[in-house]
PDB file of C-alpha atoms in Angstrom:
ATOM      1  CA  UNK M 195      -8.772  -9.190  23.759  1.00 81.00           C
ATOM      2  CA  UNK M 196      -5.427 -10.224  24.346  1.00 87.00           C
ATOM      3  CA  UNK M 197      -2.357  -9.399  21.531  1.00 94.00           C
ATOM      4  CA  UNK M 198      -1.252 -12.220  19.584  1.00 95.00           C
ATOM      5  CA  UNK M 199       2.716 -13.053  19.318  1.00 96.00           C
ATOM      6  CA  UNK M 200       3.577 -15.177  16.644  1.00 97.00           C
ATOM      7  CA  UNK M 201       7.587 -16.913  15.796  1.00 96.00           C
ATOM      8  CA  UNK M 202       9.407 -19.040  13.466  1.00 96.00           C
ATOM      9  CA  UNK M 203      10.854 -22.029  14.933  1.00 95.00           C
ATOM     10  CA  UNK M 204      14.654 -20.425  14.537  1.00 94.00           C
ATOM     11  CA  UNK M 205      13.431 -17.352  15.968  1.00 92.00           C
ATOM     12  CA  UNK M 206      14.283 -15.295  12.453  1.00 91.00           C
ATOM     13  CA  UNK M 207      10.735 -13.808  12.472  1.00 94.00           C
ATOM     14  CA  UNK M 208       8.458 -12.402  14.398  1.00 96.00           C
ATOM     15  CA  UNK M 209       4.653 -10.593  14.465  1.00 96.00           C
ATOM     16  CA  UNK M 210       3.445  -9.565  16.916  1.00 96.00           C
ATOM     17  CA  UNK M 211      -1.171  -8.427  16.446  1.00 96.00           C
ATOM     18  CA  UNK M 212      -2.161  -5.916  19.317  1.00 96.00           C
ATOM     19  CA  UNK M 213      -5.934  -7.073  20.709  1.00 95.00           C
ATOM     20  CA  UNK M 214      -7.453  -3.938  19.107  1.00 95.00           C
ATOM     21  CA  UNK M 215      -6.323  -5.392  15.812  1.00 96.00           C
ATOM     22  CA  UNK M 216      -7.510  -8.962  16.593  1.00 96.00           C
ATOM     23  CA  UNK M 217     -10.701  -7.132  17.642  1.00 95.00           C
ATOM     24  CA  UNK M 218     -11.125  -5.415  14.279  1.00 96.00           C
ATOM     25  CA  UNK M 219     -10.513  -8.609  12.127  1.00 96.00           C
ATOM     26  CA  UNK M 220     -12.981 -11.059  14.598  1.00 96.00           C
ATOM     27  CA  UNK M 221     -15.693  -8.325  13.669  1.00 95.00           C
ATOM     28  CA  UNK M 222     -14.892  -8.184  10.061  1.00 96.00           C
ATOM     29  CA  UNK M 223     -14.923 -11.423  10.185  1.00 96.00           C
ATOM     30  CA  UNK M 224     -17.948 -12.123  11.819  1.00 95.00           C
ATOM     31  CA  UNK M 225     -19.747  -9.240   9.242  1.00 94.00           C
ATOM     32  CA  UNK M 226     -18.698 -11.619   6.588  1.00 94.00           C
ATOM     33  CA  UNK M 227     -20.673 -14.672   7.725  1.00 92.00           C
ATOM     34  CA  UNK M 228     -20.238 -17.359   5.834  1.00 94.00           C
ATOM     35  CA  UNK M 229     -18.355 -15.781   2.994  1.00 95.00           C
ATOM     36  CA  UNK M 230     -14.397 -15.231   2.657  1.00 95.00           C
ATOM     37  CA  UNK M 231     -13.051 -11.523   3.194  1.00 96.00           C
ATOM     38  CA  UNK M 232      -9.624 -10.035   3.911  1.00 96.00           C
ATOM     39  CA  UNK M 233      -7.438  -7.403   3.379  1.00 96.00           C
ATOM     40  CA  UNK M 234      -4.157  -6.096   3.727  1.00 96.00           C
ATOM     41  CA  UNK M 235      -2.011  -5.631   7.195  1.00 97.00           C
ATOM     42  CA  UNK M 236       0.001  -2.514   7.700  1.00 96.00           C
ATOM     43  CA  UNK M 237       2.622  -1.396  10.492  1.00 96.00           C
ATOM     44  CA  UNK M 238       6.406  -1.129  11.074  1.00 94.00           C
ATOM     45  CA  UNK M 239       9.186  -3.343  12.563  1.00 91.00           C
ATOM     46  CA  UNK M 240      10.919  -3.647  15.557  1.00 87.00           C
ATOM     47  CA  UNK M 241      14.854  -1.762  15.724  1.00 84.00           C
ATOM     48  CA  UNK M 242      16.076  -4.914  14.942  1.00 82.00           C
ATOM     49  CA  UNK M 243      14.291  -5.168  12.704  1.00 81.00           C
ATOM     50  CA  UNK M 244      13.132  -9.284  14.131  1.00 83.00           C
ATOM     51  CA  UNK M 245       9.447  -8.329  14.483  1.00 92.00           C
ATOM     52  CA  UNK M 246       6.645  -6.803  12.504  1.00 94.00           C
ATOM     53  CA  UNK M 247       4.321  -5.129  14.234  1.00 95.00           C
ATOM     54  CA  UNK M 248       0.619  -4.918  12.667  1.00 96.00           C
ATOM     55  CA  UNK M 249      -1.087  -2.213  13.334  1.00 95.00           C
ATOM     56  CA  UNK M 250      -3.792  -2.138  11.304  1.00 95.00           C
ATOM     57  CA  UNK M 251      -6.341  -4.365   8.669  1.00 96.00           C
ATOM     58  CA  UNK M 252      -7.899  -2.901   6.113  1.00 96.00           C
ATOM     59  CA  UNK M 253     -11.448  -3.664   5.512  1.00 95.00           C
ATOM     60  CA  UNK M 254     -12.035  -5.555   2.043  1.00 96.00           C
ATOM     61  CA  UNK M 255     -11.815  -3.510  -0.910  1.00 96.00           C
ATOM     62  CA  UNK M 256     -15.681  -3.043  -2.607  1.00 95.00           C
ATOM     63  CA  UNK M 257     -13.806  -5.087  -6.203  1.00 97.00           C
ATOM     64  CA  UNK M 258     -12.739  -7.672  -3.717  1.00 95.00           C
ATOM     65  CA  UNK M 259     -14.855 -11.008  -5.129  1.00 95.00           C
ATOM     66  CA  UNK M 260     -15.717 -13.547  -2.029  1.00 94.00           C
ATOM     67  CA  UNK M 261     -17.246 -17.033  -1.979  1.00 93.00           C
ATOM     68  CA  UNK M 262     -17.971 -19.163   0.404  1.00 93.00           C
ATOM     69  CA  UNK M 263     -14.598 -20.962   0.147  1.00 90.00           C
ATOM     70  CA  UNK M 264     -12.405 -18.663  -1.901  1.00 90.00           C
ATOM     71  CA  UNK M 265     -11.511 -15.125  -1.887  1.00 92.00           C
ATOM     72  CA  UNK M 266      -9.877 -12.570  -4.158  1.00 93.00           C
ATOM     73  CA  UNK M 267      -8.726  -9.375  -2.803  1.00 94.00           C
ATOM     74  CA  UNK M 268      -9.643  -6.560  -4.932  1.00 94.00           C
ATOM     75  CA  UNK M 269      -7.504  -3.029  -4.667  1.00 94.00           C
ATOM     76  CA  UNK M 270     -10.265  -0.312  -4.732  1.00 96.00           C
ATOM     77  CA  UNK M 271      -9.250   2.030  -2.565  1.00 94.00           C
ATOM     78  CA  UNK M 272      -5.965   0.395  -1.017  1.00 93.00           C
ATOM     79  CA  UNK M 273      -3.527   2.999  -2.838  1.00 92.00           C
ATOM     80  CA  UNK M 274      -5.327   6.224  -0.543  1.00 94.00           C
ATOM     81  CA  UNK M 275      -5.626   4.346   2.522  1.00 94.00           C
ATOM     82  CA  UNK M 276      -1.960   2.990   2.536  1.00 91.00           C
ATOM     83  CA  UNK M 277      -0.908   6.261   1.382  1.00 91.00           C
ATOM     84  CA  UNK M 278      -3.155   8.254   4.648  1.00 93.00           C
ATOM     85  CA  UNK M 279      -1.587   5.551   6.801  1.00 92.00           C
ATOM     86  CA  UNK M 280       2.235   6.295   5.635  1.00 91.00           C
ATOM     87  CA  UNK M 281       1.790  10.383   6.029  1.00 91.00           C
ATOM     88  CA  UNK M 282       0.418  10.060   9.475  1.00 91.00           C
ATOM     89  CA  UNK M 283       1.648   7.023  11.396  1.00 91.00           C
ATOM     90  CA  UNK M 284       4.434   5.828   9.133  1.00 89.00           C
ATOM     91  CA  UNK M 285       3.236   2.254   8.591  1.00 92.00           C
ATOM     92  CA  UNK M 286       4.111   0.347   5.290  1.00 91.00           C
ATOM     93  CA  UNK M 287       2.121  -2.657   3.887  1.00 95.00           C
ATOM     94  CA  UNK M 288       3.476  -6.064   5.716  1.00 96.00           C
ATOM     95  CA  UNK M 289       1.338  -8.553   3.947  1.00 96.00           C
ATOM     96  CA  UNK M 290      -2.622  -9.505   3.746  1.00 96.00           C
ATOM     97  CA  UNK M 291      -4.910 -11.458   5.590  1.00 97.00           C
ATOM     98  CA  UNK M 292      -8.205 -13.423   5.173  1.00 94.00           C
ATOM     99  CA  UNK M 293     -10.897 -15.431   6.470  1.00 96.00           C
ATOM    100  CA  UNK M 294     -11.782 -18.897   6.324  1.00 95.00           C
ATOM    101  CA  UNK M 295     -15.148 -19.299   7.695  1.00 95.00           C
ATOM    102  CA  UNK M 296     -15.994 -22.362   9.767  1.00 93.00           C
ATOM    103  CA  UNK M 297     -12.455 -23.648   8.466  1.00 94.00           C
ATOM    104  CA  UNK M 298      -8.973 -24.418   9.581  1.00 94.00           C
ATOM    105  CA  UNK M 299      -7.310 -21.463   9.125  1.00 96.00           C
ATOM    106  CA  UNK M 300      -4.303 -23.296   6.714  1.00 95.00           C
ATOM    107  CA  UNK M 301      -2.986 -21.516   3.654  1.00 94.00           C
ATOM    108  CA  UNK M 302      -3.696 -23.057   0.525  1.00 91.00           C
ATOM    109  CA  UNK M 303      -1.879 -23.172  -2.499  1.00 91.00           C
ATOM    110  CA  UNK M 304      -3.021 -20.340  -4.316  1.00 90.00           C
ATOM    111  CA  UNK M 305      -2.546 -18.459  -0.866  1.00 91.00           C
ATOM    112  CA  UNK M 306       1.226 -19.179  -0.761  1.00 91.00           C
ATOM    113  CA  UNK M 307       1.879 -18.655  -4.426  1.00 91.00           C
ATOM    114  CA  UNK M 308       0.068 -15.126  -4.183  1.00 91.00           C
ATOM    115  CA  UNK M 309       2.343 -14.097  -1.280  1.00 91.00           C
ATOM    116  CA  UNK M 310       5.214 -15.406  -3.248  1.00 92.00           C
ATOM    117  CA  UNK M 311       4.284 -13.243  -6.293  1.00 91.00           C
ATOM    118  CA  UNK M 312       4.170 -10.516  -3.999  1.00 92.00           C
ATOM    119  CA  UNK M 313       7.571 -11.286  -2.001  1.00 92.00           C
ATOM    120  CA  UNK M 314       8.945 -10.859  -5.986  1.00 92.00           C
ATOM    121  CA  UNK M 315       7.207  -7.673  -6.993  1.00 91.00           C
ATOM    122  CA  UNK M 316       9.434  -4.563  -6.490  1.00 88.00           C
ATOM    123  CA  UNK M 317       5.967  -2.098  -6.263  1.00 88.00           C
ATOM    124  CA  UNK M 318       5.067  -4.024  -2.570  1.00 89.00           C
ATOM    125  CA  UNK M 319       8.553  -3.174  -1.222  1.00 87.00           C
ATOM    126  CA  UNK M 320       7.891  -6.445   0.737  1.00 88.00           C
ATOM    127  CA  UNK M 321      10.606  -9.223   0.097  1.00 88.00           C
ATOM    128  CA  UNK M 322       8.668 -11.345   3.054  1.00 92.00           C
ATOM    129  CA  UNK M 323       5.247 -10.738   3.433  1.00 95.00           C
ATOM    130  CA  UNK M 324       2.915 -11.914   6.249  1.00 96.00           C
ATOM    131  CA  UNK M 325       0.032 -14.150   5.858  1.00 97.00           C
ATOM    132  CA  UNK M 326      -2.533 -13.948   8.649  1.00 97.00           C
ATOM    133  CA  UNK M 327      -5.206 -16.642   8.206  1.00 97.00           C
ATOM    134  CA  UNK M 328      -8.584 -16.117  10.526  1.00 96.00           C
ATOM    135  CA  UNK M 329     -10.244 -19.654  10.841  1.00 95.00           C
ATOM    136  CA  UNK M 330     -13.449 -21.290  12.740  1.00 94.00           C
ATOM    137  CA  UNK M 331     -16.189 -18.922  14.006  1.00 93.00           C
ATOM    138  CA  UNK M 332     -15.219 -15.587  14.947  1.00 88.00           C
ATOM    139  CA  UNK M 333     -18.642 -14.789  17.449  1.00 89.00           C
ATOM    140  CA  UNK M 334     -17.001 -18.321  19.006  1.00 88.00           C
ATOM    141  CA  UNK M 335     -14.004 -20.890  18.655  1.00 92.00           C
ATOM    142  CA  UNK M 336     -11.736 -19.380  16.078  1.00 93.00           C
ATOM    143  CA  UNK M 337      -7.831 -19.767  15.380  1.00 93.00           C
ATOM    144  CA  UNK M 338      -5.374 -17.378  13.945  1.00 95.00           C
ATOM    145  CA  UNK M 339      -2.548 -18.734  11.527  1.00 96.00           C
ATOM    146  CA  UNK M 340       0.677 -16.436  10.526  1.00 97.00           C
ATOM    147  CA  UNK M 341       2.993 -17.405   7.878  1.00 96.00           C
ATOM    148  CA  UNK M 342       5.622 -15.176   6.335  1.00 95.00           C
ATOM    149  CA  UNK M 343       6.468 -16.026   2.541  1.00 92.00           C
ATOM    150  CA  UNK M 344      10.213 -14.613   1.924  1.00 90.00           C
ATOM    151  CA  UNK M 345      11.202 -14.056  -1.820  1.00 87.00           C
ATOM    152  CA  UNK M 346      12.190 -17.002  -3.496  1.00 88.00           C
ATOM    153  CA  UNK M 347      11.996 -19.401  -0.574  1.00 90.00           C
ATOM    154  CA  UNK M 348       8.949 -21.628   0.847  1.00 91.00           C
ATOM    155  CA  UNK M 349       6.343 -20.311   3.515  1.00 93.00           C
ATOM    156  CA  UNK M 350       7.207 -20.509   6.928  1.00 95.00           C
ATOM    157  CA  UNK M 351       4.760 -21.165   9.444  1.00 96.00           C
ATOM    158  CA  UNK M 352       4.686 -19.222  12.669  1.00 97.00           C
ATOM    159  CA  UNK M 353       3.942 -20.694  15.866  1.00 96.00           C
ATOM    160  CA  UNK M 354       1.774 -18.456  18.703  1.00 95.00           C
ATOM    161  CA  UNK M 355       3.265 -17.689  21.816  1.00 93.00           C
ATOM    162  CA  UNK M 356       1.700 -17.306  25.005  1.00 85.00           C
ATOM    163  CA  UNK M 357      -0.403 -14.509  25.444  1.00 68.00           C
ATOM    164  CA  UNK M 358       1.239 -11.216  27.081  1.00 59.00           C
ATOM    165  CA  UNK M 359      -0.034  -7.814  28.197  1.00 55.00           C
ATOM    166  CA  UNK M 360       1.014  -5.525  25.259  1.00 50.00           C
ATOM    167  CA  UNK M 361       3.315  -3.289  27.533  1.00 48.00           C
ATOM    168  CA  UNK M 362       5.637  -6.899  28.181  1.00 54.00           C
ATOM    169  CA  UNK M 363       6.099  -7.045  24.181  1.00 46.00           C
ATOM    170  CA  UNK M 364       6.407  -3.142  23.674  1.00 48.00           C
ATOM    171  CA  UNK M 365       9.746  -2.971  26.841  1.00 47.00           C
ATOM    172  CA  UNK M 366      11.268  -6.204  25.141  1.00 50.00           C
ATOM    173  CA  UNK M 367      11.070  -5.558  21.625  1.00 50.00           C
ATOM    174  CA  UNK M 368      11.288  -1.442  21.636  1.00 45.00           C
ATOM    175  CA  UNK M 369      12.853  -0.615  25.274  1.00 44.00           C
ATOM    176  CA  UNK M 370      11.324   1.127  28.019  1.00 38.00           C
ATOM    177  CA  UNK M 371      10.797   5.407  27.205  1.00 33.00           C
TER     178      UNK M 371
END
């Protein structure tokens, strides 16, 4: 599975999705069937702080309440499993993701005005989240959206670069070791 690379049209942000975690959301995904699901996205950010980096998806919480066109993430077990991820790798929450099932993946209203609630709310300690929408069938043709929603301002949509091998992104964005 190849990463994902995603960037604003001024180049101010950046995400970049390794395959493994593309691989982990296509088969949450597809163990959703025809129901909505997501989660939340953790990871870190380049030096430069230019790119986010996800590293990982959570797997919907069990309160989570999904329908075949709308989802609500719950927080059952979110606090632990951020907190595990922070004592051992370091990696904050950058934002959530979900699933549109045989859909476009385009944010809709209430998607945008949830990631602007967060952007606002001091406990995230995430002035611009990421939105990561997965849309169409994930066993087949799918699409993945990114947005990032910075506090205060409107969502902007990120456009997906050409695929690269992950050790390209890791030299430009980090240096070579």
């Amino acid at each position: 599975m190849p990463a994902l690379e995603f960037r604003s049209a001024d180049a101010r942000f950046r995400v970049y999705v390794p395959g493994a975690t593309v691989r982990r959301l296509l088969h949450l995904c597809r163990s959703s069937g025809t129901m909505e699901t997501g989660g939340i996205l953790v990871g870190g950010y380049s030096a430069t702080l230019d790119c986010a980096r996800v590293r990982a998806a959570s797997d919907p919480p069990t309160d989570s309440v999904r329908g075949p066109s709308s989802f609500q993430r719950g927080t059952r077990g979110l606090q632990v499993w951020l907190e595990r991820r922070w004592a051992s790798r370091g990696e904050h929450y950058l934002g959530e993701w979900h699933f549109h099932p045989y859909a476009a993946p385009v944010p809709s209203g209430t998607d945008l005005q949830q990631l602007g609630r967060i952007a606002r709310t001091a406990d995230y300690r995430c002035p611009e989240p990421i939105l990561l929408i997965v849309g169409g069938d994930p066993a087949g043709a799918w699409l993945i959206s990114a947005h990032v929603v910075p506090s205060g301002q409107a969502a902007v949509p990120l456009q997906r670069l050409p695929d690269l091998a992950e050790s390209d992104f890791v030299r430009r964005s980090y240096g070579s070791d």
